[in-house]
Structure formats: C-alpha cells, structure tokens
PDB file of C-alpha atoms in Angstrom:
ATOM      1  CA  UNK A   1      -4.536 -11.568  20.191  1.00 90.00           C
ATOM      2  CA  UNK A   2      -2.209 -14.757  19.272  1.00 94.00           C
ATOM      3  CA  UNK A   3      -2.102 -17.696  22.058  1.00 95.00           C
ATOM      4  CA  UNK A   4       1.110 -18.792  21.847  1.00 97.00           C
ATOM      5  CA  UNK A   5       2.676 -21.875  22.610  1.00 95.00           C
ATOM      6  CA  UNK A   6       3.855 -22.166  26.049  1.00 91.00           C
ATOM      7  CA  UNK A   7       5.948 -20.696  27.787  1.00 93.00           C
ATOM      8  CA  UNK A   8       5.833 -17.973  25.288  1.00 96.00           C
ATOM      9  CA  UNK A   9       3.581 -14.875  25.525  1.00 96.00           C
ATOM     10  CA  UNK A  10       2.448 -12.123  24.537  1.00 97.00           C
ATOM     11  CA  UNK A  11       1.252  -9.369  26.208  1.00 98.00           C
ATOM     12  CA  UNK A  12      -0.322  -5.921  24.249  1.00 98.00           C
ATOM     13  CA  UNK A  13       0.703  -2.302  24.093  1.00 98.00           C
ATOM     14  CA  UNK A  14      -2.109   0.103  24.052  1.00 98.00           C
ATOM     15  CA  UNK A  15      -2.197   3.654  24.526  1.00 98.00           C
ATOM     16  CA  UNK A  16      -3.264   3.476  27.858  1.00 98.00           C
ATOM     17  CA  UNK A  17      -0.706   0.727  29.183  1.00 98.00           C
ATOM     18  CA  UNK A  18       2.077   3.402  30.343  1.00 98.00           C
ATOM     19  CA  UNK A  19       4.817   0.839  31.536  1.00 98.00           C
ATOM     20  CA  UNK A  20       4.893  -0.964  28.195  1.00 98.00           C
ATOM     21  CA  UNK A  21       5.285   2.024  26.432  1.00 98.00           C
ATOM     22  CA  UNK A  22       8.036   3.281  28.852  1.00 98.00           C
ATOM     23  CA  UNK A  23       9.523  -0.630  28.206  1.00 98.00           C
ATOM     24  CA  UNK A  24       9.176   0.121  24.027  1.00 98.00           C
ATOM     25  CA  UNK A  25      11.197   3.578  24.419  1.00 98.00           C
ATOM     26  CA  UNK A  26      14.115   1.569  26.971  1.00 98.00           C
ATOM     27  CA  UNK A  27      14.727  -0.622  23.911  1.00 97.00           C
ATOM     28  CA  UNK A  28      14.529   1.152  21.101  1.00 97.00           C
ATOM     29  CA  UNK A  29      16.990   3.665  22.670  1.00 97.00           C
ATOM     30  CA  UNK A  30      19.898   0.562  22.648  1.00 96.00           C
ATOM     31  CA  UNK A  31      22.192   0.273  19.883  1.00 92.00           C
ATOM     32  CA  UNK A  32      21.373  -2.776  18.838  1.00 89.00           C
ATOM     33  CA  UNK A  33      17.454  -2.572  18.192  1.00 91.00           C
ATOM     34  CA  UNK A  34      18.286   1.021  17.363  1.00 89.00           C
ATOM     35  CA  UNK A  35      20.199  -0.499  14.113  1.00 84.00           C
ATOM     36  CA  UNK A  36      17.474  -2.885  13.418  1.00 82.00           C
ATOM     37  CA  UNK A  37      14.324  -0.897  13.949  1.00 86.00           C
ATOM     38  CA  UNK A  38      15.240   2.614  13.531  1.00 87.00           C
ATOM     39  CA  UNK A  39      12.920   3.737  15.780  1.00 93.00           C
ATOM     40  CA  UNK A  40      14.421   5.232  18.785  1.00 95.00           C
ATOM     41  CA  UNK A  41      11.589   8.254  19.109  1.00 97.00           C
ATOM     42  CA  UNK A  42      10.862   9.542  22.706  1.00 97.00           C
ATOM     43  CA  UNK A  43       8.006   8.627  25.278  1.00 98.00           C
ATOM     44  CA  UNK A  44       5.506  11.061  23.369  1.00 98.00           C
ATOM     45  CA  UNK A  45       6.551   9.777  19.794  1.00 98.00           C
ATOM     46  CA  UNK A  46       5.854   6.156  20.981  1.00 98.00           C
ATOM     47  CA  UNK A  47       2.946   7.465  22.672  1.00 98.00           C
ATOM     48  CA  UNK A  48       1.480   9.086  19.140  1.00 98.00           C
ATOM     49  CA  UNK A  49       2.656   5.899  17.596  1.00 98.00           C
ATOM     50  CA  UNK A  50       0.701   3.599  19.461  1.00 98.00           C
ATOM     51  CA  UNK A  51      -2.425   5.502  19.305  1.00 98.00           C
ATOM     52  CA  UNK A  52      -1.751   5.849  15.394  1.00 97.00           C
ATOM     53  CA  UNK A  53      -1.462   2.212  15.719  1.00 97.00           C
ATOM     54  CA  UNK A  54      -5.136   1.612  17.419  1.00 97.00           C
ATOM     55  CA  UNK A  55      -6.648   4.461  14.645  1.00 96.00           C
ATOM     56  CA  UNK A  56      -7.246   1.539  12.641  1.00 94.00           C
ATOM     57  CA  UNK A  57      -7.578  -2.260  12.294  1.00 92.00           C
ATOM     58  CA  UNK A  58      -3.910  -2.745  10.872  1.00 96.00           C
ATOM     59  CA  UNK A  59      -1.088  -3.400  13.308  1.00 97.00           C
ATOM     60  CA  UNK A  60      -0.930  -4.228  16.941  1.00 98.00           C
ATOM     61  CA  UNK A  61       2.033  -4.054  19.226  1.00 98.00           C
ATOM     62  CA  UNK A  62       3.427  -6.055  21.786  1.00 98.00           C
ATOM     63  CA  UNK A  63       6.002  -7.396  24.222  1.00 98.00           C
ATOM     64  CA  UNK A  64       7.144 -10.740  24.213  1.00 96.00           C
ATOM     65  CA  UNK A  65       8.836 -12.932  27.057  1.00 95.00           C
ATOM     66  CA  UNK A  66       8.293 -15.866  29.328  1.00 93.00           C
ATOM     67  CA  UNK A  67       6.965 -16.330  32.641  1.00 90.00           C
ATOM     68  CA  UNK A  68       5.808 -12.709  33.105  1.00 89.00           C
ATOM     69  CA  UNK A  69       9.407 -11.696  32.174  1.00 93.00           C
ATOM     70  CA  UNK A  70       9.557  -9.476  28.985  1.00 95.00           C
ATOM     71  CA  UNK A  71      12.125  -9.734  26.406  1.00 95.00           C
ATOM     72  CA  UNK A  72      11.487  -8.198  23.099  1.00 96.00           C
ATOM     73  CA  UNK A  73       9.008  -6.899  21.189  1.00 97.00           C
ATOM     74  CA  UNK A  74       6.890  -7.216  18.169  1.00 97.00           C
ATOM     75  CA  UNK A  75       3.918  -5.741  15.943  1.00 97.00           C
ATOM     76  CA  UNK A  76       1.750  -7.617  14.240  1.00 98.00           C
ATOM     77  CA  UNK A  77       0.094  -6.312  10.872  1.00 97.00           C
ATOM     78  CA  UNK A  78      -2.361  -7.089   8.378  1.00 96.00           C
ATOM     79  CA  UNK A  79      -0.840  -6.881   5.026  1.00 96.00           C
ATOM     80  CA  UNK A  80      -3.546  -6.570   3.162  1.00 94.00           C
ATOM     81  CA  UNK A  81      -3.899  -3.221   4.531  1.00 94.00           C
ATOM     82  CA  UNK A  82       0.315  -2.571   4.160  1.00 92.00           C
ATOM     83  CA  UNK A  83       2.585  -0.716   0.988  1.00 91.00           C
ATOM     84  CA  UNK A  84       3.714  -4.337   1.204  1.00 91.00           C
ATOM     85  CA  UNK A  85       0.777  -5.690  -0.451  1.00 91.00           C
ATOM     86  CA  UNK A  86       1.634  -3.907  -3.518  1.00 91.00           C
ATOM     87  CA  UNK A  87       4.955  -6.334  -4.061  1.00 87.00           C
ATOM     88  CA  UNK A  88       3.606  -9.627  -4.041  1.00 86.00           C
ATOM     89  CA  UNK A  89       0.516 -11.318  -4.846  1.00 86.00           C
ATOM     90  CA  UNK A  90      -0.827 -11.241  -1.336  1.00 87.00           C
ATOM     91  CA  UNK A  91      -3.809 -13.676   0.036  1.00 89.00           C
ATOM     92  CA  UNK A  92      -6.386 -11.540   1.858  1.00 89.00           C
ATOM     93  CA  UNK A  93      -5.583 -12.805   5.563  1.00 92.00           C
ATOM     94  CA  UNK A  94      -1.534 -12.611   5.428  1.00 95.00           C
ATOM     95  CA  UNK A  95      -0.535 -11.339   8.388  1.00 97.00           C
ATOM     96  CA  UNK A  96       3.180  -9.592   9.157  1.00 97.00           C
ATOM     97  CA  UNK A  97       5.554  -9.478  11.704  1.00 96.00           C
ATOM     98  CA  UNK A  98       7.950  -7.162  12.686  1.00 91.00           C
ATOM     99  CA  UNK A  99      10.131  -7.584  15.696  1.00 92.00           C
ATOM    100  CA  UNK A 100      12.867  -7.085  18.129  1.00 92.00           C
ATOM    101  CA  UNK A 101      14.777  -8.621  21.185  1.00 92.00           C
ATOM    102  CA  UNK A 102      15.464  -5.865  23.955  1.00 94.00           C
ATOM    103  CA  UNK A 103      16.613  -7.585  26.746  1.00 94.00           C
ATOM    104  CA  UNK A 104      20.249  -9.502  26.440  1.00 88.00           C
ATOM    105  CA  UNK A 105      19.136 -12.589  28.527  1.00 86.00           C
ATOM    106  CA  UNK A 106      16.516 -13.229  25.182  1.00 89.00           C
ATOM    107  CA  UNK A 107      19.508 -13.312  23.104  1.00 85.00           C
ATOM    108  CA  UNK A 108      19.791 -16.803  21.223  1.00 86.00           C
ATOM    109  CA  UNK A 109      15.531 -16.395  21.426  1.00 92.00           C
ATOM    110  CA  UNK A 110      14.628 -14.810  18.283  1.00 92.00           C
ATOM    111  CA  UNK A 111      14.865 -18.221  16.420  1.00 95.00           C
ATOM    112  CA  UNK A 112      12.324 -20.309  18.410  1.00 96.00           C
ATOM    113  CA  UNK A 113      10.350 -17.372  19.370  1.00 94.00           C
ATOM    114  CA  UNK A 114       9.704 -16.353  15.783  1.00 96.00           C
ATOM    115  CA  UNK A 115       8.898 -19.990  15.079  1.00 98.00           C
ATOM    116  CA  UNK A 116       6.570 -19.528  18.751  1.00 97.00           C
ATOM    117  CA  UNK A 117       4.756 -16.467  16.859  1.00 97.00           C
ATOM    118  CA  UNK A 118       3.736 -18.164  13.615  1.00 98.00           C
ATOM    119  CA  UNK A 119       2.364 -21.015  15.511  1.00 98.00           C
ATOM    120  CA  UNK A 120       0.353 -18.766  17.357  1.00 98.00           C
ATOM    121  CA  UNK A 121      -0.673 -16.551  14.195  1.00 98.00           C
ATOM    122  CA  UNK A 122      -1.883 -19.726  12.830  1.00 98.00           C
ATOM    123  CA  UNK A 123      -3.897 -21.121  15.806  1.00 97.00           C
ATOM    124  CA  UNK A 124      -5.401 -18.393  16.328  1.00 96.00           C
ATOM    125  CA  UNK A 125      -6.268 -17.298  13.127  1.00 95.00           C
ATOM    126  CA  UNK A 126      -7.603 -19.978  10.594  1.00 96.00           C
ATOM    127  CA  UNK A 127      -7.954 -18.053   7.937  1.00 96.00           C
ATOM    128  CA  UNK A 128      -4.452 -16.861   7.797  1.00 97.00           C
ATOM    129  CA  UNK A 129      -2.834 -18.360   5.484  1.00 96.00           C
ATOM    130  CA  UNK A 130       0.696 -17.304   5.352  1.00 98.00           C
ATOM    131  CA  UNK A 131       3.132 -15.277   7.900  1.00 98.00           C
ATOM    132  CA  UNK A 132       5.289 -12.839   6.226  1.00 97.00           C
ATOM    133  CA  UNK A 133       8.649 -10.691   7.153  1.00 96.00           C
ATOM    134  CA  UNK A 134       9.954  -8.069   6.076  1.00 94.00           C
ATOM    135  CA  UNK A 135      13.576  -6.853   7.061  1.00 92.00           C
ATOM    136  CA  UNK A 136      15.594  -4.443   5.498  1.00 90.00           C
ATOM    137  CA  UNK A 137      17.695  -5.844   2.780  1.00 92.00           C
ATOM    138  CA  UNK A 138      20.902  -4.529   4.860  1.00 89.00           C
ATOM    139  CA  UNK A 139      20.257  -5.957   7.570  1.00 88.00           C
ATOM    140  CA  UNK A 140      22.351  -9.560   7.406  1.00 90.00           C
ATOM    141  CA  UNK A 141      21.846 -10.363  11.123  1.00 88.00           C
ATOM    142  CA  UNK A 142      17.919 -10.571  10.803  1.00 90.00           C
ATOM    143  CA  UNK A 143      17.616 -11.995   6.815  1.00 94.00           C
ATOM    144  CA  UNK A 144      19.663 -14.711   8.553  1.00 95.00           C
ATOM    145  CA  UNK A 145      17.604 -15.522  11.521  1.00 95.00           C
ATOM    146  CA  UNK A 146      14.559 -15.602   8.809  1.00 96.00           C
ATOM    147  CA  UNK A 147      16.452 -17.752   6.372  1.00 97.00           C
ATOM    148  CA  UNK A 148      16.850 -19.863   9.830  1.00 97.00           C
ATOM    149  CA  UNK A 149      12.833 -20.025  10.203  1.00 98.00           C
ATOM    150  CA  UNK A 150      12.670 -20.950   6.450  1.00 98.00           C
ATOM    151  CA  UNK A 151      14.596 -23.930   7.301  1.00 98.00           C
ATOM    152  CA  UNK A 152      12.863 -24.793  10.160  1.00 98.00           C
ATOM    153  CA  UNK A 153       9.171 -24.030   8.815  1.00 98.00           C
ATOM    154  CA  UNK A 154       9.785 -24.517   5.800  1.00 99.00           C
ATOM    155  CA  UNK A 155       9.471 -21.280   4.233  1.00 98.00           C
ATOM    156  CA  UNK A 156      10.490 -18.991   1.285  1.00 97.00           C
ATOM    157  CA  UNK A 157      12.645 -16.096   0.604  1.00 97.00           C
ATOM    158  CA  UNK A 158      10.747 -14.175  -1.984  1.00 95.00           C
ATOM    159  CA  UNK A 159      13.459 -11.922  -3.221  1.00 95.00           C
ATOM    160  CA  UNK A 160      14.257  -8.535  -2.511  1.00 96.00           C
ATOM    161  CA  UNK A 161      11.624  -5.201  -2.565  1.00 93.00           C
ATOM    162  CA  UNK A 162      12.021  -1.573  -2.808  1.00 93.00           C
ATOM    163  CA  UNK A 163       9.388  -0.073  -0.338  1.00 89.00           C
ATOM    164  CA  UNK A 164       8.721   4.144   0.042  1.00 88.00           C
ATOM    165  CA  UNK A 165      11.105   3.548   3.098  1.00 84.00           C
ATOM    166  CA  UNK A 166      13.396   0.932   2.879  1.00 88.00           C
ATOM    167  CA  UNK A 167      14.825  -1.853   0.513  1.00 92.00           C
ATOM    168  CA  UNK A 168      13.521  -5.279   1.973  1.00 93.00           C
ATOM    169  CA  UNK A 169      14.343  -8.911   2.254  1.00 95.00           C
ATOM    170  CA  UNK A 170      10.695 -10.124   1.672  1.00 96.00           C
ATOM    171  CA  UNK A 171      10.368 -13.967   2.965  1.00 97.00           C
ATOM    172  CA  UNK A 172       6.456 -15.787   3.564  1.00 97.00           C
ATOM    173  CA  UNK A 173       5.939 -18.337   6.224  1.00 98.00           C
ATOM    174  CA  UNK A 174       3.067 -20.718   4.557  1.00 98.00           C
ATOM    175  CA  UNK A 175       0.694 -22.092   6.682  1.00 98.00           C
ATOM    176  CA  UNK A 176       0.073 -25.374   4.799  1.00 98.00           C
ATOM    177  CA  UNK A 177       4.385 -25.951   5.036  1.00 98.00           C
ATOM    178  CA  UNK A 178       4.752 -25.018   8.761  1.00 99.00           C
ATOM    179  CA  UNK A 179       1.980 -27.540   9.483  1.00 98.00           C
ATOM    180  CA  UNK A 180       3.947 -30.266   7.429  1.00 99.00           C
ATOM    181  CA  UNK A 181       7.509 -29.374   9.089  1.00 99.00           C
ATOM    182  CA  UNK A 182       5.736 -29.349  12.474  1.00 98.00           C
ATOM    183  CA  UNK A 183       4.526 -32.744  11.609  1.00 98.00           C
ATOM    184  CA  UNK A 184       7.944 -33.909  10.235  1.00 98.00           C
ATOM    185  CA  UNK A 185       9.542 -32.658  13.023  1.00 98.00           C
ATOM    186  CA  UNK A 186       7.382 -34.090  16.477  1.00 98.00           C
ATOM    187  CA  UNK A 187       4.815 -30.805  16.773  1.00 97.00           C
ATOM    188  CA  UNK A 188       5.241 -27.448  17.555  1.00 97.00           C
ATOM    189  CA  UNK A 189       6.648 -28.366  21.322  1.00 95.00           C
ATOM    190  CA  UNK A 190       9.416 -30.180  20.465  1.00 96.00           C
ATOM    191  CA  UNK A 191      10.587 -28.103  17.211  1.00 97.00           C
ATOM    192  CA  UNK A 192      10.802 -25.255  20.204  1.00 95.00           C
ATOM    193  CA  UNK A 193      12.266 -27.426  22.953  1.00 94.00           C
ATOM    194  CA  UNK A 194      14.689 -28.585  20.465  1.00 94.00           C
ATOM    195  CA  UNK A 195      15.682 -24.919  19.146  1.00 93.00           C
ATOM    196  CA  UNK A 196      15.435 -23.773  23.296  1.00 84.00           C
ATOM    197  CA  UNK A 197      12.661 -21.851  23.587  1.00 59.00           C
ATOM    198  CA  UNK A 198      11.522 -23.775  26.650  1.00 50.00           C
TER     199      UNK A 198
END
C-alpha cells in the first residue's frame, strides 16, 4: 500500500472492512461522483465488487483523507493487467489511478491530492515507472484537473482512446519528470503546501 506524503493517507477497502464499504456506497450515490464514476450500485454490488477486486492482483481500493478524516476515494490498478494496456505502449510496472472526492469539505483537494498519490506510487514502488489516468473523454471537469497535474508534474496528455466501455482522455504521469518538477519546484512538501494540501 502507497505511504503518502503527510498529512495525506490512505486507508484500504477490503471485503471484510464493512464501514468503508458502507462510506464507498454514501458517495457514489451523490450526483456529483455519480456523473464522474458511474458507479452508484448498492451495498451488495460494492460488496461483489470489492471481493472481485481482491480475486486477483490488479486493483485495490481505497479512501483517502487527512487526519483520520476521509474524503474521497480511489483505486489503484496495475495496467499491465488492464484493456488499457492495449492503447499505448505500456512499461510493465505502470500503475493507474482512478478516483473521486465524496465529501464537499475535500473540494479544491483533488489537485494536490492527486499530485500526494503519485508521490506515494513512486516511493513506494521503485519500479514504477509512470502513473497513468484515465477519465472519460466527456468528462471536462476531471481532463482539467489532470491537465492541472501535467503542469505541475510535468506530465503528458496522450490523446484520446476508445475502451469496451468508455471513450477516454488517456494522460501518463512519468516518474523520471515528477522527480525533476519536484526538484524544480522545492520537493514534494512544498509543491503540496503551495497547491494546499497541508
């Protein structure tokens, strides 16, 4: 599981952790994670999910806050192991996010905490190489916060994808340019004290 940089943290859904699963089905029953995810199933369709999830070596969920307070959520995924490894020439250890804010005081979050979770990707796994997203095409709200990492990390926007299930905004967070930017910028801490995630 990702360390990530303080005060961030994460803290994982498994099929036996009943309250974050009951936290999951909260938010993706409000409009506005219901638009972006598309996942508003009830408590025993997120149950089924999450153990579908820990079938296999792929994706892991989680929630996301500060201080013991959670906010949002995320799954991380292997994508070497996803349909999205069939659209790009994808290093072995690429990992994926996909994500969420649930709770309105973590609006005006998603920017540093994204930035928190590919710092923490990257600590905590060396031989990761590069972070991906993957948003749906349509959705302007997220390809903007990602085009706002890409600034910040200095990533790429790779174009657009047609998946089974959705069109996608593909964009790849590169290990070797978040390290320089990080540099650039003062380190990890201050690119997130700066963007107010502390």
């Amino acid at each position: 599981m990702p360390t990530l940089p303080r005060p961030w943290e994460l803290t994982p859904v498994t099929p036996s952790t009943a309250a974050e699963i009951d936290q999951v089905v909260e938010w993706m029953a409000r409009p506005h994670v219901q638009f972006a995810m598309h996942k508003d199933w009830d408590r025993d369709g997120w149950q089924t999910e999450i153990e579908f999830q820990f079938s296999d070596n792929k994706t892991r969920p989680f929630l996301v806050g500060q201080g013991g307070r959670h906010g949002g959520y995320v799954e991380l995924y292997r994508v070497a192991l996803d349909v999205v490894a069939d659209y790009y020439d994808t290093p072995d250890r690429d990992m994926g996010m996909h994500g969420c804010i649930g709770e309105p005081d973590y609006f005006g979050y998603a920017l540093p905490f994204w930035v928190a979770l590919i710092a923490g990707v990257f600590e905590t796994y060396p031989e990761c190489t590069g972070v991906i997203s993957d948003p749906s095409a349509a959705n302007q709200l997220v390809r903007a916060l990602d085009r706002s990492v890409c600034t910040v990390v200095d990533g790429h926007e790779l174009g657009e994808i047609d998946l089974p299930h959705k069109q996608a905004a593909l964009f790849r967070f590169e290990r070797e340019n978040f390290y320089a930017a990080m540099k650039r910028q003062g380190g990890v801490d201050v690119v997130l004290r700066e963007l107010g995630g502390h």
